[in-house]
Short mmCIF file of C-alpha atoms and ligand atoms in Angstrom, two decimals:
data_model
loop_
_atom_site.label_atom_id
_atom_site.label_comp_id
_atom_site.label_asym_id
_atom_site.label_seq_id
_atom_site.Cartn_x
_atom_site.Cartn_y
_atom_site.Cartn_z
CA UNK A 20 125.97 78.89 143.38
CA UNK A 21 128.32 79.85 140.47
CA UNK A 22 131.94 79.37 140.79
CA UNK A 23 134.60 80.91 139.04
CA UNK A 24 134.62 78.17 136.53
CA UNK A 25 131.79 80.08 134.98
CA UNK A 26 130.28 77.20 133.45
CA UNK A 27 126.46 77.95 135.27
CA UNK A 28 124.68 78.69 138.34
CA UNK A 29 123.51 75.55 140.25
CA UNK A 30 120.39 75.85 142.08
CA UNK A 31 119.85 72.95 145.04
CA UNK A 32 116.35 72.35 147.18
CA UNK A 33 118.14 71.70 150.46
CA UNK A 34 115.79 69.52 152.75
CA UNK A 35 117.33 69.59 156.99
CA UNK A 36 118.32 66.32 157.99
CA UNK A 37 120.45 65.01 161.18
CA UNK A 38 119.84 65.91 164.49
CA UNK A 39 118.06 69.08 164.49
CA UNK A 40 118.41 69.69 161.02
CA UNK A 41 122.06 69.87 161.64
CA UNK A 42 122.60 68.92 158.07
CA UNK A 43 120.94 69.25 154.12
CA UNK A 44 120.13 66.70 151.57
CA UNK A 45 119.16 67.95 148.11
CA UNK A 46 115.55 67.23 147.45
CA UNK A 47 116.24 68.96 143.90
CA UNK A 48 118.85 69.97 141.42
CA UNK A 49 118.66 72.48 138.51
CA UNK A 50 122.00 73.64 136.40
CA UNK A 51 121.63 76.09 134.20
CA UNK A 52 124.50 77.22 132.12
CA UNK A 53 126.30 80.44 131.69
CA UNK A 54 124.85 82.38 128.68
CA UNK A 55 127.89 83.14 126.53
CA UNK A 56 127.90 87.00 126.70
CA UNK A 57 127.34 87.10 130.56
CA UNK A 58 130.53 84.74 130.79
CA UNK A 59 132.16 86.85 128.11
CA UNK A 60 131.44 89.98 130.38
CA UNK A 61 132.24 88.63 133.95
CA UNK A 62 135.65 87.31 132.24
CA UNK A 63 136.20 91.05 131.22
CA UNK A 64 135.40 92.30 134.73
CA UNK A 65 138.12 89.72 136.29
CA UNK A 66 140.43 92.53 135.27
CA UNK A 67 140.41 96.22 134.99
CA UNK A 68 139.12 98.20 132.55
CA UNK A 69 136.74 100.93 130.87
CA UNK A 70 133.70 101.82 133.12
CA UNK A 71 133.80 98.59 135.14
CA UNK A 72 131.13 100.32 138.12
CA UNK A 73 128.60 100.57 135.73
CA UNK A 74 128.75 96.92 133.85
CA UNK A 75 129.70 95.69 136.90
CA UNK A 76 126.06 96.77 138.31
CA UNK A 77 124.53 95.34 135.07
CA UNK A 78 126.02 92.17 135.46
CA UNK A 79 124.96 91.61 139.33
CA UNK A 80 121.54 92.33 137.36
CA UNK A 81 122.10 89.75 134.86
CA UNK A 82 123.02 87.05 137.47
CA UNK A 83 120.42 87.52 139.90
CA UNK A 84 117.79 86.86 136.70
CA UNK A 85 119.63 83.92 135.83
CA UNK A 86 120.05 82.38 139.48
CA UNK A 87 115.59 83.87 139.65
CA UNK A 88 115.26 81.85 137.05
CA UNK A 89 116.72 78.66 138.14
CA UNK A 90 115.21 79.00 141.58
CA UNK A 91 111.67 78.97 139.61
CA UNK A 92 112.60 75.65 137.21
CA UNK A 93 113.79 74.13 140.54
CA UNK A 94 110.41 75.31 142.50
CA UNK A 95 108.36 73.78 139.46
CA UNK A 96 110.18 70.35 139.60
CA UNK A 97 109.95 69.82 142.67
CA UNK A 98 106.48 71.01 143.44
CA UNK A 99 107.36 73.12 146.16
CA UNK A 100 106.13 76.96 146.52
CA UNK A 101 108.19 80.18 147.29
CA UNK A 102 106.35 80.74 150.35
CA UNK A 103 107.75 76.83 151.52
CA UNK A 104 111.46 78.26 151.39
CA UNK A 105 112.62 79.99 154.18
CA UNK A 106 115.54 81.30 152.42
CA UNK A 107 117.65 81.66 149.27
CA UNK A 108 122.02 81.66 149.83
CA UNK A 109 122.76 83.23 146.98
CA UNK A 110 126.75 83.31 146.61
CA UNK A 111 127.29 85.38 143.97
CA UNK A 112 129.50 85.41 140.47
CA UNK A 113 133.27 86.27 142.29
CA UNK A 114 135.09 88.92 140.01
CA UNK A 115 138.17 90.06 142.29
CA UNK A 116 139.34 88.34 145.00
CA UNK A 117 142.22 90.45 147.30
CA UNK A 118 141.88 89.80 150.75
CA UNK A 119 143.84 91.31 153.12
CA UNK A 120 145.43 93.34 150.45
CA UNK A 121 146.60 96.75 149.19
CA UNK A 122 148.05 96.92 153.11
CA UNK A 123 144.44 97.06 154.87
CA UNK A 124 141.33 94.42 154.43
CA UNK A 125 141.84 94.45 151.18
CA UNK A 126 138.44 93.07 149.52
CA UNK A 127 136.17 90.20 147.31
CA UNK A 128 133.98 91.22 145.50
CA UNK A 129 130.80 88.76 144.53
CA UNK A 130 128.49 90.29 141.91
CA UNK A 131 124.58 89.95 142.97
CA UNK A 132 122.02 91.89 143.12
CA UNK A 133 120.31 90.78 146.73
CA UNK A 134 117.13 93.10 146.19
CA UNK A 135 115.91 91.90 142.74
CA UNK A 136 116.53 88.30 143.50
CA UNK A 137 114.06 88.70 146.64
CA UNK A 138 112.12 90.37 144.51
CA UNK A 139 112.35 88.10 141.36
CA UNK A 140 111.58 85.26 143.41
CA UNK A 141 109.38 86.38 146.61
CA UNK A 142 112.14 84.55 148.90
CA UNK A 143 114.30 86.05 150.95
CA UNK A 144 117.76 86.30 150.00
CA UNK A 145 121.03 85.80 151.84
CA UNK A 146 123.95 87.02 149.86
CA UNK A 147 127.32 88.81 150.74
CA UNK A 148 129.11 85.56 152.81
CA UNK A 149 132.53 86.60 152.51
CA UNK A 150 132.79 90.36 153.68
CA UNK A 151 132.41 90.21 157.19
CA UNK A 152 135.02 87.59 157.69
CA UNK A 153 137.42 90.16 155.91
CA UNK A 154 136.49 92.42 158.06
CA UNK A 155 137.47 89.90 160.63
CA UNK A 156 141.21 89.99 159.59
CA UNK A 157 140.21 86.26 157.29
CA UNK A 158 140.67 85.59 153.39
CA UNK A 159 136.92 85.38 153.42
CA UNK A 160 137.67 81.87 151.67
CA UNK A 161 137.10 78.94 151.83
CA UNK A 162 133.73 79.03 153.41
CA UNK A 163 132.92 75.31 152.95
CA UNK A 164 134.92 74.00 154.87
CA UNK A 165 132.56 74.42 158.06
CA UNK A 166 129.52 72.33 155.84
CA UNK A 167 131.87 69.36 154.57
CA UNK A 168 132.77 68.85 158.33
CA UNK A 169 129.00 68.72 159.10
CA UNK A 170 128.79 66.22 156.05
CA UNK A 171 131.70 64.04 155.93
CA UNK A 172 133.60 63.92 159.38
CA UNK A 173 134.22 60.83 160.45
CA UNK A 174 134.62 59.76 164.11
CA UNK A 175 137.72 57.49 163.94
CA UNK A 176 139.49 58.32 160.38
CA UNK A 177 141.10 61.25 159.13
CA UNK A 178 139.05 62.85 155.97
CA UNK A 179 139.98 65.15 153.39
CA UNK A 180 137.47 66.64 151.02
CA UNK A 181 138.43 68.07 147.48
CA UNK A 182 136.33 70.62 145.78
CA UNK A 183 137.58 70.89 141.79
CA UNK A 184 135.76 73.86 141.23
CA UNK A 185 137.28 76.87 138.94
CA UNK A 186 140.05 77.23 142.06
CA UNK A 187 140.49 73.50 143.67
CA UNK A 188 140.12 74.20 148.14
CA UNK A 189 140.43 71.57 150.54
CA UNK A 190 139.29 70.69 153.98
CA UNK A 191 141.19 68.82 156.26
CA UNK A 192 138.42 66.84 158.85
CA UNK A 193 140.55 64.65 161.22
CA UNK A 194 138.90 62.68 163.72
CA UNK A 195 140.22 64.56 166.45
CA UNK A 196 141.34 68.00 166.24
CA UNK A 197 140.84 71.01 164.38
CA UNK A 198 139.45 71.47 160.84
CA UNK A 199 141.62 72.40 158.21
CA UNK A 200 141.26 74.73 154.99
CA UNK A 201 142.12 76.26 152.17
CA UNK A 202 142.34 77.27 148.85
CA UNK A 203 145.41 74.64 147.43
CA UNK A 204 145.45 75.88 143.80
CA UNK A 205 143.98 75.63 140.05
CA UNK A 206 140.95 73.09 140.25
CA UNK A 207 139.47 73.25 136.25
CA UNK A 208 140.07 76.53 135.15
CA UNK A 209 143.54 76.55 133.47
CA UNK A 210 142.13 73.21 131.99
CA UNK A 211 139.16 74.62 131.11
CA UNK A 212 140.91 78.13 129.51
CA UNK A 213 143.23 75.45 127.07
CA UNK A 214 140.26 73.55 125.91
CA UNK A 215 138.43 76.51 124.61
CA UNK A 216 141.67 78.05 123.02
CA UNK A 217 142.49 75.30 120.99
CA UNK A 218 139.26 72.67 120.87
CA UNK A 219 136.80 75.33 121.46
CA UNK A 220 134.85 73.33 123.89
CA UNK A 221 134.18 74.25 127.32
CA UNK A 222 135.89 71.85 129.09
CA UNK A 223 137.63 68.43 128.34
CA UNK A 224 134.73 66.13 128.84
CA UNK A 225 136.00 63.36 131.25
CA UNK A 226 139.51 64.51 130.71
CA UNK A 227 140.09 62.32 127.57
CA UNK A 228 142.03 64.87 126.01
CA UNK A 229 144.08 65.41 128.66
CA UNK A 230 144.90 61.34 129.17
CA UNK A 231 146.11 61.03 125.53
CA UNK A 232 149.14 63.58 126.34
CA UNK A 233 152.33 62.86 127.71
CA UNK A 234 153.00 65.50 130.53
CA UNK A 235 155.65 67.99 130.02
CA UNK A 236 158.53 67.46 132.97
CA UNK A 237 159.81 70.97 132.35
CA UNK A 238 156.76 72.43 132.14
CA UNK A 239 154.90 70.88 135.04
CA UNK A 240 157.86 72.48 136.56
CA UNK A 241 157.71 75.59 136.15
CA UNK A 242 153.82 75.93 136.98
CA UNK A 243 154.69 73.95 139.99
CA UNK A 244 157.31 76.53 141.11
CA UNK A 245 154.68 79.15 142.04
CA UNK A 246 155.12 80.27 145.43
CA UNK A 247 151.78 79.88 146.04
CA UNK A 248 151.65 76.27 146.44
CA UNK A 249 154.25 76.71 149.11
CA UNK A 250 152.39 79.41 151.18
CA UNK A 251 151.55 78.08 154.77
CA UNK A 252 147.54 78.46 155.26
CA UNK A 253 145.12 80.66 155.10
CA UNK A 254 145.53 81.10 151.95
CA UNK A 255 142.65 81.47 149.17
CA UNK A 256 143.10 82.38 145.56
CA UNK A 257 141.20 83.14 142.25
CA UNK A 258 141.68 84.25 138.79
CA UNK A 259 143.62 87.04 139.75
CA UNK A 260 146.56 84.86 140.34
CA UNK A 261 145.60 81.26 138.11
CA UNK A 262 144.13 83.50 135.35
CA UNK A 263 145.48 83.65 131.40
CA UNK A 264 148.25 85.49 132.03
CA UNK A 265 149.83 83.32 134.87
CA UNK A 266 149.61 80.23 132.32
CA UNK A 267 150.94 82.07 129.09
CA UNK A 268 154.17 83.75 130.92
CA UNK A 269 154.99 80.10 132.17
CA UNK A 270 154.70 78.45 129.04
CA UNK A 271 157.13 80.04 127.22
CA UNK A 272 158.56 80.04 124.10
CA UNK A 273 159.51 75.65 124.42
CA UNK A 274 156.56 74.68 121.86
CA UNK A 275 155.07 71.56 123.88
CA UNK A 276 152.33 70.44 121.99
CA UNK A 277 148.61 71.55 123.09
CA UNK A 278 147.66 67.98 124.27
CA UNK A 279 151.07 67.83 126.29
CA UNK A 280 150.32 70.90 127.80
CA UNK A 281 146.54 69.41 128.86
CA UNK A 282 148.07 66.80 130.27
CA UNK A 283 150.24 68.97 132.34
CA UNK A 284 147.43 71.50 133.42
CA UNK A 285 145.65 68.28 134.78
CA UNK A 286 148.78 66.89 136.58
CA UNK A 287 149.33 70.48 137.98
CA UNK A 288 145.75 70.36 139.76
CA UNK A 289 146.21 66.90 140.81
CA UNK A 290 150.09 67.40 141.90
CA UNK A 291 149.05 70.83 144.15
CA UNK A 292 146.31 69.01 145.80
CA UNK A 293 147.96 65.52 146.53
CA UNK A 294 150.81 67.22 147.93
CA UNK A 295 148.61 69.79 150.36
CA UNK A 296 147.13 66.58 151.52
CA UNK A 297 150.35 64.88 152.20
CA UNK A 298 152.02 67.82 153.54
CA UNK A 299 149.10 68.98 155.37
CA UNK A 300 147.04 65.75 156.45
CA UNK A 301 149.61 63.10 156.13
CA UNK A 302 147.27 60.55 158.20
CA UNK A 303 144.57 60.93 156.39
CA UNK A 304 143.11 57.87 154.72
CA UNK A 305 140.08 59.07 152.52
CA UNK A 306 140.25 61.61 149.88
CA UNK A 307 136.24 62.72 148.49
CA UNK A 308 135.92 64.56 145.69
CA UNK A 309 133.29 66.91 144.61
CA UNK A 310 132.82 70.01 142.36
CA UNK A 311 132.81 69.41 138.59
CA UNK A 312 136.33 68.16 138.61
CA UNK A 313 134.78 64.85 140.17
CA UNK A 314 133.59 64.16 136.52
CA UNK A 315 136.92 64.10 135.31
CA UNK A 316 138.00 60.64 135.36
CA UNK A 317 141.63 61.09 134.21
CA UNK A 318 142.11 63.56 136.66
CA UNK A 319 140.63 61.30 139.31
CA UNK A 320 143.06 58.49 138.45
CA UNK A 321 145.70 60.70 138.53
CA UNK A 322 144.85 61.89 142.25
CA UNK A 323 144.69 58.22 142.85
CA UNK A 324 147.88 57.37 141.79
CA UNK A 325 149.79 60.01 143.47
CA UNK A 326 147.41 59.81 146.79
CA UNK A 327 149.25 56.08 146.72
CA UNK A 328 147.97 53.07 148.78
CA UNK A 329 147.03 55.01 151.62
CA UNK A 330 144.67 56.99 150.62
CA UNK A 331 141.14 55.76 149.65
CA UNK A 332 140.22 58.69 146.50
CA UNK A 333 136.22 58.84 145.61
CA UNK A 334 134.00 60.64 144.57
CA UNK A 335 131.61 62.45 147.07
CA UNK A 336 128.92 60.30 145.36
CA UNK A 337 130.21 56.90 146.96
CA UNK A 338 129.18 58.82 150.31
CA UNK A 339 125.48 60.07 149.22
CA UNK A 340 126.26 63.42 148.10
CA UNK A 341 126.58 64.10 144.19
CA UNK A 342 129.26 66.18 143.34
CA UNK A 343 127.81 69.39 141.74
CA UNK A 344 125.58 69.38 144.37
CA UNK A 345 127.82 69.60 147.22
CA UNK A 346 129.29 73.40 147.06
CA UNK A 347 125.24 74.93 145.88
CA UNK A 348 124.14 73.32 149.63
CA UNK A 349 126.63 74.66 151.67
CA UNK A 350 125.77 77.81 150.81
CA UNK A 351 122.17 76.90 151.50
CA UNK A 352 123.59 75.93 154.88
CA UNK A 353 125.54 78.61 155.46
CA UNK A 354 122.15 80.54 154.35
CA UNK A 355 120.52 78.85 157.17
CA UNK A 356 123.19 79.52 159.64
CA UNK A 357 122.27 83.48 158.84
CA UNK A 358 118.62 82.69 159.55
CA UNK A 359 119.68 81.24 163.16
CA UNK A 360 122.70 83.59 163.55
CA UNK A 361 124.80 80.77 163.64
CA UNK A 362 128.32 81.60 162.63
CA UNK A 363 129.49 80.37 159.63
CA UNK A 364 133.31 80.77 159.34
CA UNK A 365 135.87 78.80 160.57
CA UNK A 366 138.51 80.95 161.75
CA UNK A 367 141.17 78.35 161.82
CA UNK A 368 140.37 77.66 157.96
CA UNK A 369 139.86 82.07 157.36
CA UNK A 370 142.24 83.30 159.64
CA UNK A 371 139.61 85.54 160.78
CA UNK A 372 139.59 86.97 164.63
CA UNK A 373 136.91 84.94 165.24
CA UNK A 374 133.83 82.99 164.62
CA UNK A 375 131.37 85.28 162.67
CA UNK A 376 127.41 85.41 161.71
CA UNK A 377 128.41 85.79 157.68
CA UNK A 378 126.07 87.36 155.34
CA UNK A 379 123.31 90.26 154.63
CA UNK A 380 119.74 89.54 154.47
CA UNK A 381 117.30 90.70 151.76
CA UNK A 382 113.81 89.89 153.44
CA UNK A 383 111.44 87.81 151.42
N1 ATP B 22 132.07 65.47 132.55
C1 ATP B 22 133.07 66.29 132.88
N2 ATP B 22 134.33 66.00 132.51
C2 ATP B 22 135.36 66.82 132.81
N3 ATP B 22 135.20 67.97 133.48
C3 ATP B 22 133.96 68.31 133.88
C4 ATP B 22 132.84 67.51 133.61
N4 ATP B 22 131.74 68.11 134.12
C5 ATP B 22 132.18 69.25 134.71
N5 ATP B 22 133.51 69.37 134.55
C6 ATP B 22 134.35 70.47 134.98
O1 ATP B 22 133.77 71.10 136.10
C7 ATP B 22 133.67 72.51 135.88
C8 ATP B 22 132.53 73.06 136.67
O2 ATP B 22 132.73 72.69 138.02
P1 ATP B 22 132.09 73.48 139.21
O3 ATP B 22 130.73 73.95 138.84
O4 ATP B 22 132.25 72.63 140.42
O5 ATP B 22 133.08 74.71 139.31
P2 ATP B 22 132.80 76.19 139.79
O6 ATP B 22 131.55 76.67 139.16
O7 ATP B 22 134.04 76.95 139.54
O8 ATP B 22 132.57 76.00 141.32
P3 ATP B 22 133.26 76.63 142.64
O9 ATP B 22 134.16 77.73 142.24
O10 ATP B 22 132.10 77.08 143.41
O11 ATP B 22 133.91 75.51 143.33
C9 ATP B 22 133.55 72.65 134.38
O12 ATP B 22 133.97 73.92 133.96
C10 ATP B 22 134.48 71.53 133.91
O13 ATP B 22 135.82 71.96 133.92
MG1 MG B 23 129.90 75.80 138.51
#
């Protein structure tokens, strides 16, 4: 897996467990981060520009030899040999995101090169999740939602589960009744973008920075005002809406002071995704969060506070499952799905026609 955070590609060993294997436990971890030109050059291709076909195919090169190589660091730790694995679900580095666009399908585009990483590796490769449920009439996103019910349902309590990735999406699990999903704004990204502009760090590391501002009322407004927030579900998003430009046309001319404005970015993601939950979920009494944004401990006591008495906010650790593991086995999951032509959408989370075997398979 690598998000659109673009921080790394994180490579899990996902063991069955459950009945039948219905679930994955990660028998291994390996993270290996972004080298700085790749992340420089997927950035670029975010947007348009000069000869994009042809460094677009370079850099589904360049990811499938970084996501090769972290399947073989994981393989060595753990011991286990390419011929043990039955498959690789490879998601893919996300560079436009337009579903149901342009008045047809639209499209999503996930740069990987299927072939060489089968090749690279000598494991087959699943790759190419989100296309078919666009076809389906979906957003193609989120596609988690379908392995956090398989994780984290519980039989009498309403659960939510937060993924702070690059893009924050959350599932809705109640106890009885439909699961819920979507994309409910900015996760780390706009935090992330403000760090390296003015600390030059990648990301604010447990949100320090961010709890030594005061938030900005007027701008927490504004950023708040985006329609998007407001749009009924489906609904998925990506850089193409919480990108650079979104954030600088917002901020204006008002001169808040760079911590202020952290602050605000982090109350923005935690705002967005309390208020989904409350608008969406209101009985739900357990909030679990995973991607990186579970590391952030001011913006986990800020989800706490607003989430109020009611609602229980951890960490998808507290429940077995480490946090930057959580999103790298679902797509082994949905990998496996492929492998047993399972569908692997959930068309009340997509919007999709209907249920849908996702994926393309690269043989071993
Ligand atoms: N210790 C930490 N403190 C604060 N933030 C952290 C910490 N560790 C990770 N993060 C944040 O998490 C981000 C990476 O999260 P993650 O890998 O879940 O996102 P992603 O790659 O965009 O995933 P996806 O889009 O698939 O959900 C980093 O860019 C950073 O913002
Ligand atoms: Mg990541």
């Amino acid at each position: 897996m690598s998000g659109t955070s673009l921080d790394g590609v994180d490579a899990v060993l996902a063991q069955e467990t459950g009945d039948g294997g219905s679930t994955l436990r990660a028998a291994a971890h390996v993270a290996l981060p972004m080298p700085e030109a790749l992340r420089d050059e997927l950035l670029v291709l975010n947007q348009s520009g000069g000869d994009e076909l042809h460094r677009a195919a370079l850099a589904a090169n360049a990811i499938s030899e970084l996501y090769a190589s972290a399947a073989a660091r994981l393989l060595q730790d753990a011991g286990v040999a390419a011929a043990e694995v039955a498959a690789i679900g490879a998601h893919g580095q996300t560079v436009r995101h337009r579903p149901q666009a342009f008045g047809g399908t639209g499209y999503t585009l996930q740069l990987i090169n299927g072939a060489l990483l089968a090749e690279g590796t000598g494991i087959a490769v699943v790759c190419d999740f989100r296309s078919r449920d666009l076809a389906a009439g979906g957003q193609g996103a989120p596609l988690v939602p379908a392995f956090h019910a398989a994780c984290f349902s519980r039989p009498h309590q309403d659960v939510a589960v937060l993924n702070v990735g690059g893009i924050a999406n959350l599932t809705l699990l109640p106890a009885q009744g439909t699961v819920a999903g979507f994309d409910c704004g900015p996760g780390n990204l706009l935090m992330d973008l403000w760090c390296r502009r003015h600390l030059g760090s990648h990301y604010d590391a447990a949100g320090a920075w961010a709890a030594g501002g005061q938030v900005d009322r007027g701008l927490l407004d504004r950023l708040l005002a985006e329609p998007f927030f407001a749009l009924a579900p489906p609904k998925s998003t990506g850089r193409d809406l919480f990108g650079a430009a979104w954030l600088d046309s917002r901020l204006g001319t008002a001169g808040v002071a760079p911590q202020d404005v952290m602050a605000t970015l982090a109350e923005v993601t935690a705002r967005a995704a309390v208020q989904a939950v409350q608008r969406h979920a209101p009985s739900t009494s357990t909030l679990l969060v995973c991607g990186g944004g579970a590391y952030n401990r001011h913006l986990m006591l800020r989800l706490a506070d607003l989430a109020g008495a009611d609602i229980a906010v951890a960490s998808t650790a507290t429940v077995g499952l480490a946090p930057d593991q959580v999103e790298a086995l679902a797509f082994a999951w949905l990998a496996r799905a492929h492998l047993a032509r399972l569908y692997g959408n959930l068309p009340s989370v997509t919007g999709a026609r209907g249920p849908r075997v996702l994926g393309a398979l690269y043989p071993a």
